[in-house]
Amino acid sequence: MNKISKKVYYTFITIFLVIVLIAVNLICAQYHYRWDLTKSHRFTLSSKTKEVISQLDERIKITAFIAEGSSISTDIKNLLKEYDFASDKIEVKFIDPEKEPAIAKKYNIQDYNTIIVEGTKHQQTISPYNLYSPSANQYSMNFNGEQAITRAILNLKQQNQAVIYFLSGHGELSSISDLDSFNSFLQGEGYTTRQLDLPVVGKIPEDADLLISAGPQKDLMPNEKALLEKYIQSGGKILIFLTPTDPKVSLGGWKELIAGLGVEIHDDIVTDPQRSFYSDPLSPVPMVERHEVTQALLDKKLSVVFPYARSLAPLEKIPENLQVKSLLVTSDQAFGETDLEQSQVSLDEKDVSGPLHLAYAVSKKPASKNESPVEPNTITAPDSEIGEPIAVIVGDVAFLGAKSIGLAGNLDFAAGSINWLLQVSDDALSIPSKNDEPPFVNLTGDTMNRIFYAAVIIPPGCILAIGFVIWLKRKNL
C-alpha cells in the first residue's frame, strides 16, 4: 500500500469513526436509559410518579437548596435528576443558600435541604423533615423524597388540602417560631397552616378542618369555650397538646372542654425512673398502645420521647356517644409529681401513681356496637371497631420542639394523630420509601479470634520469620 492509499485509508477511517461517535451521541441524547443496580431501586422513579408526571399540563420548576458534599444533598440531587430526565416539563435547579443568599431570602429558606416545587400559580415547600423518617432498622433511615415531591406536584394541581389552624391567645407555642420545624413538615405534607388568635377574631373560620392548641398556659374565656364546643359538636376536629403549667393559673375552661371529650387532666409532671431517655426521669419513654394513630410507630418499632409531660386519665363516666382510647402509657414505676414548685421530684402520698397515660384518642362510638369504656392502665388496648375521629389529647408539647422533634418516633406520632383526625392515609400515593440498609455480619467469638490471628498476628509473624531466615543465610555466607 503506497503513501497516498494509506492517507486515504486513514482519512476514511477517521471520518467513519467521527460519524459513528456523532450518531451514538445523538442516539443516547434521544433515548436516555440507565440501569439501576441498587437493591432498593434508589435511582428509579415508581410507576405512580411516572403516571403523575405523564399527566402534567403545566411546567414545573423544582429548586433544591442544598449544601454541596453532604450525603443528604447527594440523595436529593440523584432523585431530582430522575425527575428532570423523566419529563421536559420539569425544570430542576440546585442552589447553595450561602453562595446565593438573595434567592434563599426570596423563598424564605430557613434550613438546608429545603425543596421548592412551583407551578404557574402555586408553590409547595418541602422541609428536610419530609424527606427522611426513622426505619425499623435502627442503623438506617427511610428516604421519602419521592413521596414528598410527587405529593407536592399533585397538590399544585388539586389545591384542596386540609386547612389547619394553630390557636393562639392563651400562651400557646407559636407555629412560626417555637414549632417552625413541625409547621414546615405539615406544609410539606400538603396541609395549609394558619394562626388563629381566637380572643381577637372571636370566631372559628369555616374552612378550619383541624384546630391545634399547642401548650396553652392561660384559660379559655366562657365564650371561647362555647365556640370550641360548638365547633366539635358540628364535626370539627381538635388536637390538644398540654404541658405542666403554673399551679397558680387555673385552666378550668380547658379542663371542662377536655372533660366533655371523656378525658381528665392531672395537675402534675410525669416522672418515670424505669423508662426514660438517657436516665432523665422527667423525659419518659412511654409504651405504645395499638391504634390507627400509633400504627406507624408499631410497624417501625419506634418509641417516643415525652419531656416534661403531664398525665391524663379517662373519666369514670365517659359520655355515652364517645370512645376514649389510650395511645401511650408509662411503666408501673412512674408517678405524677403534683408539687410543681419544689426543685426535686419525689414520690409521696399526694402524687399520682403509675402507670400513667400520656395520650388519648377520642372518637364517636360506632352505631353498630355498644362498647364499654376503656379500662385505665392497660398496656395494649384490644382490637375493636373505632368510630369517626373527634380529638386527640396529648399530655406533652415539648416533644414537638426543635430539640426533640427528631428523636425516635416523635414526628411519626404527631403526623399519625393529624392523619387519623383528618382520615388521611399515610401512604396515599403507594410509593415505597427508599432504604439502603447496611450489610450486617454476625460474628461469633471463634470467628473473631480467627480474624484477629489472620489479620494481626500471622502477617507480621510471617514477615519476621522471613526476615530471620534471610538474616541467617547472610550470616552464614
XYZ file of C-alpha atoms in Angstrom, residues 168-172 198-199 213 215-225 228 242 245-246 248-258 265:
35
model
C -53.073 31.473 69.911
C -54.041 33.929 72.581
C -53.651 31.562 75.548
C -49.860 31.345 75.745
C -49.648 28.545 73.176
C -59.259 33.224 68.999
C -59.686 36.019 71.600
C -53.730 24.039 70.640
C -49.426 24.033 75.157
C -51.948 26.584 76.456
C -50.748 28.470 79.546
C -53.871 30.568 80.154
C -57.522 29.634 80.490
C -60.319 29.896 77.966
C -62.932 32.594 78.295
C -66.505 31.227 78.543
C -67.386 32.429 75.033
C -64.208 30.820 73.617
C -65.051 27.529 75.296
C -64.821 25.297 70.613
C -50.806 20.008 77.003
C -48.422 24.788 83.909
C -48.100 27.214 86.797
C -51.449 29.261 90.438
C -53.014 29.645 86.974
C -56.396 27.962 86.583
C -57.155 26.045 83.413
C -60.757 25.311 84.387
C -62.122 26.124 80.950
C -59.700 23.793 79.198
C -60.371 21.062 81.757
C -64.135 21.343 81.204
C -63.694 21.271 77.424
C -61.493 18.165 77.612
C -56.204 16.283 83.117
